[in-house]
Coordinates of C-alpha atoms in Angstrom, one line a residue:
Chain A
M1 CA 70.4 196.2 -78.4
Q2 CA 70.5 195.4 -74.7
Y3 CA 73.1 192.8 -75.2
G4 CA 75.2 195.4 -77.0
A5 CA 78.9 194.8 -77.0
A6 CA 79.5 197.9 -75.1
A7 CA 82.8 198.1 -73.3
A8 CA 80.9 199.0 -70.2
E9 CA 79.1 195.7 -70.3
Q10 CA 82.4 193.9 -70.4
A11 CA 83.7 195.9 -67.6
W12 CA 80.8 195.1 -65.5
T13 CA 81.0 191.4 -66.2
A14 CA 84.7 191.5 -65.4
Y15 CA 83.8 192.6 -61.8
M16 CA 80.7 190.6 -61.4
P17 CA 81.1 187.2 -63.0
M18 CA 77.5 186.9 -64.2
P19 CA 77.1 185.5 -67.7
A20 CA 76.1 188.5 -69.8
M21 CA 73.6 186.2 -71.5
A22 CA 71.8 185.4 -68.4
A23 CA 71.6 189.0 -67.2
A24 CA 70.1 189.9 -70.6
A25 CA 66.9 188.0 -69.6
E26 CA 65.6 191.3 -68.2
T27 CA 66.1 194.7 -69.8
A28 CA 67.1 197.5 -67.7
A29 CA 63.8 199.1 -68.2
E30 CA 62.0 196.0 -67.1
R31 CA 64.3 195.8 -64.2
V32 CA 63.4 199.3 -63.2
E33 CA 59.7 198.4 -63.4
R34 CA 60.2 195.3 -61.4
V35 CA 62.1 196.9 -58.6
A36 CA 59.8 199.8 -58.5
S37 CA 56.7 197.7 -57.9
E38 CA 58.4 195.7 -55.2
S39 CA 57.9 198.4 -52.5
A40 CA 55.5 201.2 -51.8
V41 CA 58.2 203.8 -52.1
V42 CA 61.4 203.2 -54.2
V43 CA 64.3 205.5 -54.5
F44 CA 66.9 205.0 -57.1
S45 CA 70.0 206.6 -55.7
V46 CA 73.8 206.7 -55.7
S47 CA 75.4 206.3 -52.4
S48 CA 77.7 209.3 -52.7
C49 CA 75.0 211.6 -54.0
C50 CA 74.0 214.3 -51.6
M51 CA 70.7 215.2 -53.4
C52 CA 69.7 211.5 -52.9
H53 CA 70.6 212.0 -49.3
A54 CA 68.3 215.0 -49.2
V55 CA 65.3 213.0 -50.7
K56 CA 65.9 210.2 -48.3
R57 CA 65.8 212.7 -45.4
L58 CA 62.6 214.1 -46.8
F59 CA 60.9 210.8 -46.7
C60 CA 62.2 209.9 -43.3
G61 CA 60.9 213.2 -42.1
L62 CA 57.5 212.3 -43.3
G63 CA 57.7 209.0 -41.5
V64 CA 58.2 206.9 -44.6
S65 CA 61.0 204.4 -45.0
P66 CA 61.6 204.0 -48.8
A67 CA 63.3 201.1 -50.4
V68 CA 66.6 202.5 -51.6
H69 CA 68.4 201.1 -54.6
E70 CA 72.0 202.3 -54.8
L71 CA 73.0 202.2 -58.4
D72 CA 76.7 202.2 -57.7
L73 CA 76.3 199.0 -55.8
D74 CA 74.3 197.4 -58.5
P75 CA 76.1 195.5 -61.3
C76 CA 73.7 196.8 -63.8
G77 CA 73.7 200.2 -62.3
R78 CA 74.7 202.0 -65.4
D79 CA 72.0 200.5 -67.5
I80 CA 69.5 201.3 -65.0
E81 CA 70.7 204.9 -64.9
R82 CA 70.4 205.1 -68.6
A83 CA 66.9 203.7 -68.5
L84 CA 65.9 206.1 -65.8
S85 CA 67.2 209.0 -67.7
H86 CA 64.9 208.0 -70.6
L87 CA 62.0 207.8 -68.2
V88 CA 62.7 211.1 -66.5
G89 CA 63.9 212.9 -69.6
G90 CA 67.0 214.0 -67.9
G91 CA 69.3 216.7 -69.3
A92 CA 72.8 217.5 -68.1
A93 CA 71.9 217.1 -64.5
P94 CA 72.5 213.7 -62.7
V95 CA 69.6 211.5 -63.0
V96 CA 69.3 210.3 -59.5
P97 CA 67.4 210.5 -57.3
V98 CA 64.4 209.0 -59.0
V99 CA 61.4 208.2 -57.0
F100 CA 58.6 205.7 -57.6
I101 CA 55.5 205.6 -55.4
G102 CA 53.1 202.7 -55.6
G103 CA 55.0 201.5 -58.7
K104 CA 54.3 204.7 -60.5
L105 CA 57.0 207.2 -61.5
V106 CA 57.0 210.4 -59.6
G107 CA 60.2 211.8 -61.0
A108 CA 63.5 213.4 -60.0
M109 CA 64.1 215.7 -57.0
D110 CA 62.2 218.7 -58.5
R111 CA 59.1 216.7 -59.2
V112 CA 59.1 215.2 -55.7
M113 CA 59.5 218.7 -54.1
A114 CA 56.8 220.1 -56.3
A115 CA 54.5 217.3 -55.4
H116 CA 55.1 217.8 -51.8
I117 CA 54.5 221.6 -52.0
N118 CA 51.3 221.3 -54.0
G119 CA 50.1 218.8 -51.5
S120 CA 49.9 215.7 -53.8
L121 CA 52.8 213.8 -52.3
V122 CA 51.2 212.8 -49.0
P123 CA 47.9 211.5 -50.5
L124 CA 50.0 209.5 -53.0
L125 CA 52.0 208.0 -50.1
K126 CA 48.8 207.1 -48.2
E127 CA 47.4 205.5 -51.3
A128 CA 50.4 203.4 -51.7
G129 CA 50.2 202.4 -48.1
A130 CA 53.5 204.0 -47.1
L131 CA 51.8 206.3 -44.7
W132 CA 49.1 205.7 -42.2
L133 CA 47.4 208.7 -40.5
Chain B
M1 CA 82.9 277.7 -19.2
H2 CA 79.4 278.0 -18.1
H3 CA 76.4 277.1 -20.2
H4 CA 73.9 279.8 -20.4
S5 CA 71.1 277.6 -19.7
S6 CA 72.6 275.4 -17.2
H7 CA 73.5 277.9 -14.7
V8 CA 70.8 279.7 -12.9
F9 CA 71.1 282.2 -10.4
R10 CA 68.6 281.3 -7.8
A11 CA 68.1 283.2 -4.8
E12 CA 65.9 280.3 -4.1
E13 CA 66.2 277.2 -2.2
Q14 CA 67.8 274.3 -4.1
S15 CA 65.6 271.4 -4.9
G16 CA 67.6 269.3 -2.6
G17 CA 66.3 271.2 0.4
G18 CA 69.0 272.6 2.4
T19 CA 68.8 276.0 4.0
A20 CA 65.4 277.3 4.3
G21 CA 66.5 280.7 5.2
Y22 CA 69.1 282.3 3.2
N23 CA 67.9 282.2 -0.3
H24 CA 64.4 283.6 0.2
I25 CA 63.9 287.2 -0.2
G26 CA 60.6 288.9 -0.3
D27 CA 57.8 287.0 -1.8
G28 CA 59.7 284.8 -4.0
A29 CA 63.0 284.2 -5.6
I30 CA 65.0 286.7 -7.4
F31 CA 65.0 285.5 -10.9
L32 CA 66.9 286.7 -13.8
P33 CA 64.8 285.6 -16.7
P34 CA 67.2 284.2 -19.2
L35 CA 65.4 286.1 -21.9
L36 CA 66.6 289.4 -20.7
H37 CA 70.1 288.4 -20.2
P38 CA 71.2 286.3 -23.1
D39 CA 74.8 287.0 -22.5
L40 CA 74.7 286.4 -18.8
P41 CA 75.5 283.0 -17.7
L42 CA 73.2 282.4 -14.9
L43 CA 74.7 281.1 -11.7
R44 CA 73.6 278.8 -9.1
T45 CA 73.9 279.5 -5.5
S46 CA 75.2 277.0 -3.1
P47 CA 73.3 276.2 0.0
N48 CA 75.5 278.0 2.4
P49 CA 77.7 280.4 0.6
I50 CA 77.8 282.8 3.5
S51 CA 79.6 280.3 5.6
K52 CA 82.6 280.4 3.4
S53 CA 85.4 282.6 4.4
S54 CA 85.9 285.9 2.8
S55 CA 89.5 285.3 2.1
S56 CA 89.1 284.9 -1.6
L57 CA 87.9 288.3 -2.1
T58 CA 90.1 288.7 -5.1
A59 CA 87.5 287.7 -7.6
G60 CA 85.1 290.2 -6.1
N61 CA 87.7 292.9 -6.0
N62 CA 88.0 293.0 -9.7
F63 CA 84.5 293.9 -10.0
P64 CA 83.4 297.4 -10.6
P65 CA 82.1 298.6 -7.3
P66 CA 78.5 298.9 -7.7
L67 CA 77.7 297.8 -4.2
A68 CA 78.7 300.9 -2.4
G69 CA 76.0 303.3 -1.7
G70 CA 73.0 303.6 -3.8
N71 CA 74.3 302.1 -6.9
Q72 CA 72.6 298.9 -6.4
H73 CA 69.6 300.0 -8.2
G74 CA 71.7 301.1 -11.1
V75 CA 73.4 297.8 -11.1
V76 CA 70.3 295.9 -11.1
V77 CA 68.8 297.9 -13.8
G78 CA 72.0 297.5 -15.7
M79 CA 71.7 293.9 -15.5
A80 CA 68.3 293.9 -16.8
A81 CA 68.9 296.3 -19.6
A82 CA 72.5 296.2 -20.4
P83 CA 74.0 292.9 -20.8
G84 CA 77.0 294.7 -22.1
M85 CA 77.9 295.6 -18.6
A86 CA 77.8 292.0 -17.7
T87 CA 80.3 291.1 -20.3
A88 CA 82.7 293.7 -19.1
T89 CA 85.1 291.3 -17.6
A90 CA 85.1 287.9 -19.1
T91 CA 86.2 286.0 -16.2
D92 CA 84.2 287.8 -13.7
R93 CA 81.0 288.4 -15.5
F94 CA 79.5 285.4 -14.0
C95 CA 79.8 287.2 -10.8
L96 CA 77.5 289.9 -11.9
P97 CA 74.1 288.5 -11.3
R98 CA 75.3 287.1 -8.1
M99 CA 76.7 290.4 -7.0
A100 CA 73.7 292.2 -8.3
A101 CA 71.3 290.0 -6.5
A102 CA 73.3 290.2 -3.4
A103 CA 73.4 293.9 -3.9
A104 CA 69.7 293.9 -4.4
A105 CA 69.2 291.9 -1.3
A106 CA 71.6 294.0 0.6
S107 CA 69.8 297.1 -0.6
Q108 CA 67.0 298.0 1.6
L109 CA 63.9 296.4 0.6
E110 CA 62.3 299.6 -0.2
N111 CA 64.4 299.6 -3.3
W112 CA 63.0 296.3 -4.2
G113 CA 60.0 297.3 -6.3
D114 CA 62.1 299.9 -8.2
S115 CA 64.8 297.6 -9.1
G116 CA 65.0 296.3 -12.6
V117 CA 65.1 292.8 -11.3
V118 CA 62.1 291.0 -12.4
V119 CA 60.7 288.8 -9.7
S120 CA 59.7 286.3 -12.2
S121 CA 58.6 282.9 -11.5
T122 CA 59.3 281.5 -14.9
F123 CA 62.8 280.7 -14.1
T124 CA 63.8 277.2 -13.7
D125 CA 66.9 275.6 -12.4
D126 CA 68.6 272.8 -14.0
T127 CA 70.0 271.4 -10.9
S128 CA 70.4 268.1 -12.5
T129 CA 72.4 269.2 -15.4
D130 CA 75.3 271.0 -13.7
V131 CA 76.3 269.0 -10.8
D132 CA 79.9 269.3 -11.1
D133 CA 80.8 272.9 -11.1
T134 CA 82.7 273.0 -8.0
A135 CA 84.9 275.8 -9.3
D136 CA 81.8 277.8 -9.8
K137 CA 80.7 277.2 -6.3
H138 CA 84.0 278.4 -5.0
H139 CA 83.6 281.6 -6.9
H140 CA 80.2 282.0 -5.5
H141 CA 81.4 281.4 -2.1
A142 CA 84.1 283.9 -2.6
L143 CA 81.8 286.4 -3.9
M144 CA 79.2 285.9 -1.3
G145 CA 81.8 285.8 1.3
G146 CA 83.3 289.0 -0.1
G147 CA 80.2 290.2 -1.6
G148 CA 79.8 293.8 -1.1
G149 CA 83.0 294.0 0.8
G150 CA 82.1 295.9 3.7
C151 CA 78.4 295.4 3.5
R152 CA 78.6 291.8 4.1
G153 CA 77.3 292.1 7.4
E154 CA 74.4 294.2 6.3
L155 CA 73.8 291.8 3.5
R156 CA 73.4 288.9 5.9
G157 CA 71.3 290.8 8.1
A158 CA 69.0 292.0 5.4
I159 CA 68.6 288.6 4.0
F160 CA 68.0 286.9 7.2
S161 CA 65.4 289.4 8.2
A162 CA 63.7 288.9 4.9
V163 CA 63.8 285.3 5.3
S164 CA 62.3 285.3 8.7
K165 CA 59.2 286.8 7.2
E166 CA 58.7 283.9 5.0
K167 CA 56.1 281.3 5.7
T168 CA 57.0 277.7 5.1
G169 CA 53.9 277.0 3.1
D170 CA 54.7 279.6 0.6
Q171 CA 58.2 278.2 0.2
K172 CA 56.8 274.8 -0.5
T173 CA 54.3 276.0 -3.1
Q174 CA 57.0 278.1 -4.8
R175 CA 59.3 275.2 -4.7
R176 CA 56.8 272.8 -6.2
L177 CA 55.9 275.3 -8.9
E178 CA 59.5 275.8 -9.8
Q179 CA 60.2 272.2 -9.9
N180 CA 57.3 271.7 -12.2
R181 CA 58.5 274.4 -14.5
E182 CA 61.9 273.0 -14.4
A183 CA 60.7 269.6 -15.3
A184 CA 58.6 271.0 -18.1
R185 CA 61.6 272.9 -19.4
K186 CA 63.8 269.9 -19.2
S187 CA 61.3 267.8 -21.1
R188 CA 60.9 270.4 -23.8
M189 CA 64.6 270.5 -24.2
R190 CA 64.8 266.7 -24.4
K191 CA 62.0 266.6 -27.0
K192 CA 63.8 269.3 -29.0
A193 CA 67.0 267.3 -28.9
Y194 CA 65.2 264.1 -29.9
I195 CA 63.5 265.8 -32.8
Q196 CA 66.8 267.2 -34.0
Q197 CA 68.3 263.7 -33.8
L198 CA 65.4 262.3 -35.8
E199 CA 65.7 265.0 -38.4
S200 CA 69.4 264.5 -38.9
S201 CA 68.9 260.7 -39.1
R202 CA 66.2 261.3 -41.7
S203 CA 68.4 263.4 -43.8
K204 CA 71.3 261.0 -43.5
L205 CA 69.0 258.2 -44.6
A206 CA 67.8 260.2 -47.6
N207 CA 71.4 261.0 -48.6
L208 CA 72.4 257.4 -48.2
E209 CA 69.5 256.2 -50.4
Q210 CA 70.4 258.7 -53.0
E211 CA 74.0 257.5 -53.0
L212 CA 72.9 253.9 -53.3
Q213 CA 70.7 254.7 -56.2
R214 CA 73.5 256.6 -57.9
A215 CA 76.0 253.8 -57.2
R216 CA 73.6 251.2 -58.5
Q217 CA 73.3 253.0 -61.7
Q218 CA 77.0 253.1 -62.0
G219 CA 77.2 249.4 -61.4
I220 CA 79.0 249.6 -58.1
F221 CA 77.6 247.5 -55.3
I222 CA 78.0 248.9 -51.9
T223 CA 78.8 246.4 -49.2
T224 CA 79.0 246.9 -45.5
G225 CA 82.2 247.9 -43.8
G226 CA 85.5 246.6 -45.0
S227 CA 86.4 246.7 -48.7
G228 CA 83.7 247.3 -51.1
D229 CA 85.0 245.1 -53.9
H230 CA 84.2 241.7 -52.5
G231 CA 81.0 241.7 -54.3
Q232 CA 82.4 241.1 -57.7
S233 CA 85.8 239.5 -57.3
I234 CA 85.0 236.2 -58.9
G235 CA 83.0 235.9 -62.0
G236 CA 83.6 239.5 -62.9
N237 CA 81.1 240.7 -65.3
G238 CA 78.7 237.9 -64.6
T239 CA 78.1 238.7 -61.0
L240 CA 78.0 242.5 -61.6
A241 CA 75.5 242.0 -64.3
F242 CA 73.3 240.0 -62.0
D243 CA 73.6 242.5 -59.2
M244 CA 72.4 245.2 -61.6
E245 CA 69.7 243.1 -63.0
Y246 CA 68.5 242.3 -59.5
A247 CA 68.5 246.0 -58.6
R248 CA 66.4 246.8 -61.6
W249 CA 64.1 243.9 -60.8
L250 CA 63.6 245.3 -57.4
D251 CA 62.7 248.7 -58.7
D252 CA 60.1 247.2 -61.1
H253 CA 58.8 245.1 -58.2
Q254 CA 58.3 248.1 -56.1
R255 CA 56.3 249.7 -58.9
H256 CA 54.1 246.6 -59.3
I257 CA 53.5 246.6 -55.6
N258 CA 52.6 250.2 -55.5
D259 CA 50.1 249.7 -58.3
L260 CA 48.7 246.8 -56.3
R261 CA 48.5 248.9 -53.2
V262 CA 46.6 251.7 -54.9
A263 CA 44.3 249.2 -56.5
M264 CA 43.6 247.5 -53.1
N265 CA 42.5 250.8 -51.7
A266 CA 40.4 251.7 -54.6
P267 CA 37.0 250.1 -55.5
I268 CA 38.3 247.8 -58.1
G269 CA 36.8 244.7 -59.5
D270 CA 38.2 241.3 -58.7
D271 CA 39.0 240.7 -62.4
D272 CA 41.2 243.8 -62.6
L273 CA 42.8 242.9 -59.3
R274 CA 43.6 239.5 -60.6
V275 CA 45.4 240.9 -63.5
L276 CA 47.6 242.9 -61.2
V277 CA 48.2 239.9 -58.9
D278 CA 49.1 237.7 -61.8
G279 CA 51.5 240.4 -63.0
V280 CA 53.3 240.4 -59.7
M281 CA 53.5 236.6 -59.7
A282 CA 54.9 236.6 -63.2
H283 CA 57.4 239.2 -62.1
Y284 CA 58.5 236.8 -59.4
D285 CA 59.0 234.1 -62.0
H286 CA 61.3 236.6 -63.7
V287 CA 63.6 236.9 -60.7
F288 CA 63.9 233.2 -60.3
R289 CA 64.9 233.0 -63.9
L290 CA 67.6 235.6 -63.3
K291 CA 68.8 233.7 -60.3
G292 CA 69.0 230.5 -62.3
L293 CA 71.2 232.1 -64.9
A294 CA 73.4 233.7 -62.2
T295 CA 73.7 230.4 -60.4
K296 CA 75.2 228.8 -63.6
I297 CA 77.6 231.7 -63.9
D298 CA 78.8 231.9 -60.3
V299 CA 77.0 229.7 -57.7
F300 CA 79.1 231.1 -54.9
H301 CA 78.1 234.6 -55.6
V302 CA 74.4 233.8 -55.3
L303 CA 75.1 231.6 -52.3
S304 CA 77.0 234.5 -50.6
G305 CA 74.0 236.7 -50.7
M306 CA 76.1 239.8 -51.4
W307 CA 73.5 240.9 -53.8
L308 CA 71.0 241.2 -50.9
S309 CA 70.8 243.9 -48.2
P310 CA 72.7 243.0 -45.0
A311 CA 69.6 242.3 -43.0
E312 CA 68.1 240.1 -45.7
R313 CA 71.4 238.3 -45.9
F314 CA 71.2 237.6 -42.2
F315 CA 68.0 235.6 -42.8
M316 CA 69.1 234.0 -46.0
W317 CA 68.7 230.3 -46.6
L318 CA 70.4 228.6 -49.5
G319 CA 70.7 231.7 -51.6
G320 CA 67.3 233.4 -50.8
F321 CA 64.4 233.8 -48.5
R322 CA 63.0 231.0 -46.4
S323 CA 59.5 230.1 -47.6
S324 CA 58.4 228.7 -44.3
E325 CA 59.3 231.9 -42.5
L326 CA 57.5 233.9 -45.1
L327 CA 54.3 232.0 -44.4
K328 CA 54.7 232.6 -40.7
V329 CA 54.9 236.3 -41.4
L330 CA 51.8 236.0 -43.4
A331 CA 49.8 234.0 -40.9
S332 CA 48.1 236.8 -39.1
H333 CA 47.5 239.0 -42.1
L334 CA 45.4 236.6 -44.1
E335 CA 42.3 236.4 -42.0
P336 CA 39.5 235.6 -42.6
L337 CA 40.3 232.2 -44.1
T338 CA 37.9 229.4 -44.7
D339 CA 38.7 226.1 -42.9
Q340 CA 39.9 224.7 -46.1
Q341 CA 42.1 227.6 -46.8
L342 CA 43.5 227.5 -43.3
M343 CA 44.3 223.9 -43.6
G344 CA 45.9 224.5 -47.0
I345 CA 48.1 227.2 -45.6
C346 CA 49.1 225.2 -42.6
N347 CA 50.0 222.2 -44.8
L348 CA 51.9 224.5 -47.1
Q349 CA 53.9 225.9 -44.2
Q350 CA 54.6 222.4 -42.9
S351 CA 55.6 221.0 -46.2
S352 CA 57.9 223.9 -47.1
Q353 CA 59.5 223.5 -43.7
Q354 CA 60.0 219.8 -44.4
A355 CA 61.4 220.4 -47.8
E356 CA 63.8 223.1 -46.4
D357 CA 65.0 220.7 -43.8
A358 CA 65.6 218.0 -46.3
L359 CA 67.6 220.3 -48.5
S360 CA 69.6 221.6 -45.5
Q361 CA 70.5 218.1 -44.6
G362 CA 71.6 217.4 -48.1
M363 CA 73.8 220.5 -48.0
E364 CA 75.3 219.4 -44.7
A365 CA 76.1 216.0 -46.3
L366 CA 77.7 217.9 -49.2
Q367 CA 79.9 219.9 -46.9
Q368 CA 80.9 216.8 -45.0
T369 CA 81.8 214.8 -48.1
L370 CA 83.7 217.7 -49.6
A371 CA 85.7 218.2 -46.5
D372 CA 86.4 214.5 -46.3
T373 CA 87.6 214.5 -49.9
L374 CA 89.9 217.5 -49.4
A375 CA 91.2 216.0 -46.1
S376 CA 92.1 212.7 -47.8
A377 CA 93.8 214.6 -50.5
A378 CA 96.0 216.2 -48.0
A379 CA 97.0 213.0 -46.4
A380 CA 99.1 211.4 -49.1
A381 CA 102.2 209.3 -49.6
G382 CA 105.1 210.7 -51.5
G383 CA 106.2 210.6 -55.1
V384 CA 104.3 210.6 -58.3
D385 CA 101.5 208.8 -56.6
N386 CA 101.0 211.9 -54.6
V387 CA 100.2 214.0 -57.6
T388 CA 97.8 211.6 -59.2
N389 CA 96.2 211.1 -55.9
Y390 CA 95.8 214.8 -55.4
M391 CA 94.4 215.3 -58.9
G392 CA 92.0 212.4 -58.4
H393 CA 90.7 213.9 -55.2
M394 CA 90.4 217.3 -56.7
A395 CA 88.4 215.9 -59.6
V396 CA 86.0 214.3 -57.1
A397 CA 85.8 217.5 -55.2
M398 CA 85.0 219.4 -58.4
A399 CA 82.2 216.9 -59.2
K400 CA 80.7 217.5 -55.8
L401 CA 80.8 221.2 -56.2
T402 CA 78.5 220.9 -59.3
T403 CA 76.0 219.4 -56.9
L404 CA 75.9 222.8 -55.2
E405 CA 74.3 224.4 -58.3
N406 CA 71.6 221.7 -58.1
F407 CA 70.9 222.5 -54.5
L408 CA 70.6 226.2 -55.2
R409 CA 68.3 225.4 -58.0
Q410 CA 66.1 223.2 -55.9
A411 CA 65.9 225.9 -53.2
D412 CA 64.7 228.5 -55.7
L413 CA 62.2 226.0 -57.1
L414 CA 60.9 225.5 -53.6
R415 CA 60.5 229.2 -53.1
Q416 CA 58.8 229.6 -56.4
Q417 CA 56.4 226.7 -55.9
T418 CA 55.5 227.9 -52.4
L419 CA 54.5 231.3 -53.7
Q420 CA 52.5 229.6 -56.5
Q421 CA 50.7 227.3 -54.1
M422 CA 49.9 230.2 -51.8
H423 CA 48.5 232.0 -54.8
R424 CA 46.4 228.9 -55.6
I425 CA 44.9 228.6 -52.1
L426 CA 44.0 232.2 -51.6
T427 CA 41.3 234.3 -53.2
T428 CA 42.4 237.2 -55.5
R429 CA 42.0 239.8 -52.8
Q430 CA 43.7 237.6 -50.2
A431 CA 46.6 237.0 -52.5
A432 CA 46.9 240.7 -53.2
R433 CA 47.1 241.4 -49.5
A434 CA 49.6 238.6 -49.1
L435 CA 51.9 240.0 -51.8
L436 CA 51.7 243.4 -50.2
V437 CA 52.6 242.0 -46.8
I438 CA 55.5 240.0 -48.2
S439 CA 56.8 243.0 -50.1
D440 CA 56.5 245.3 -47.1
Y441 CA 58.3 242.8 -44.9
F442 CA 61.3 242.8 -47.2
S443 CA 61.2 246.5 -47.6
R444 CA 61.5 246.8 -43.8
L445 CA 64.5 244.5 -43.8
R446 CA 66.1 246.7 -46.5
A447 CA 65.2 249.8 -44.5
L448 CA 66.7 248.3 -41.4
S449 CA 69.9 247.7 -43.4
S450 CA 70.0 251.3 -44.5
L451 CA 69.5 252.6 -41.0
W452 CA 72.2 250.3 -39.8
L453 CA 74.6 251.4 -42.4
A454 CA 73.9 255.0 -41.6
R455 CA 74.1 254.7 -37.9
P456 CA 76.3 257.2 -36.1
R457 CA 79.5 255.6 -34.9
D458 CA 81.6 256.8 -32.1

């Protein structure tokens, strides 16, 4: 199903001449998982998204420099977005930003904010080694 | 026109010093207690009226001639008992006390005790309140100059001889006493004026609140100044409905808070108190739900804060109150706190601040990118390209605007979660007190708005 003959897929390959077969080696979901575990804090974002900007500012304010993955600059961006929306259970709202800490999913903006307010975000960051204090 | 209370006839030295001699007669000043002469405006002497020429006798000439002979007594008594006499001539009636006093002075001092003039020391002089009656003074001068016509010389002599009997010490005591009385009277009048002001403000406030209540029920939202219909221009029924819903929520909230306040003062068990506190918290959830719906209908209306009172609007952040500020307001009212609680509250204050900053920066970015989009839409080449270009940019701008709803939603979530976390950290009783403090704070902001709206404008 991942190799689906979706027009989108063709459009992507038109721009990025990567053989569709080769890119199919990894599903979008797996890709997400892989990327998420590469750094302590991973933010899936879209470069023009202001809410993503806000979450980035939040982490910078805490002294954390997250690994940002801009989906609009990623050839498989749309797939990833789809995979993320499955994970997050997104409704009509844009999926991004989606935050992973220590390889584990935290969620979209509201989850991140809630975690920060109820005091669970900072311990999570410390645990993942993103914060030292 | 002379104010009754502001003109005082003093045969008494002015507070500013001046002549020691002239004004003193007998043991004290000649006072015309204002109580006895409600119609008589009371005059003030000038320091040296006698020195003025007698050329302007005319004013005095109109006066019925009580000075001749032994009529002084009658005149004086007339003053005391028959204000009607004083009002005989409108323009000249202010002369009367002067004349009478002068007459009394001129009359031999053996008439003194018999005169109806009360040597009363309750009289005070508002020297500070009528500084600019120069016309008055002229009249005085004229009168004194012409006072008694032919008996001017006698007058002067009598007065000076009386004065020479005075001791300086007595004068000083008298002067001090009078100044005290004068000060007391002034302060009583000031207090009275202030109280009257307060009363009128209070009644204005009550009227205004009544109006507001009535208007709310009729669905009209009163805004400050300008035109009152900015509140529901866009979104029509949607925004109006929200305004009304919010007003109703506010009334319910006040009722909840009052119940909580009563419960706090009564010996009530923690379990019962918890029920009340939970009720208030659930009611807060209700307002956030209302705001969520309103945001979907008209995000700009919620963002504008026109549904808030002006003072609350002043402090508004992203469509509502600022959680970090609220926690600062609470800070001193929550003691005593355990160390853990204290840390929890501090962390909460800090994290809400950080979250607010992040959202604010996101909003700034949104503004910037929207401005950029519109700016590039403006700069266009000609032709058909222009139209598609324009449309394209507008589409982008529209997409960006939908993000605004998201920001507002996040801000409300932040507020809601801050309240909930606060509730978690505190004990039931502390939470109850916190909710009361918060509610009172907003009540004061609303009261300030009402006062501001009702302020007298000149």
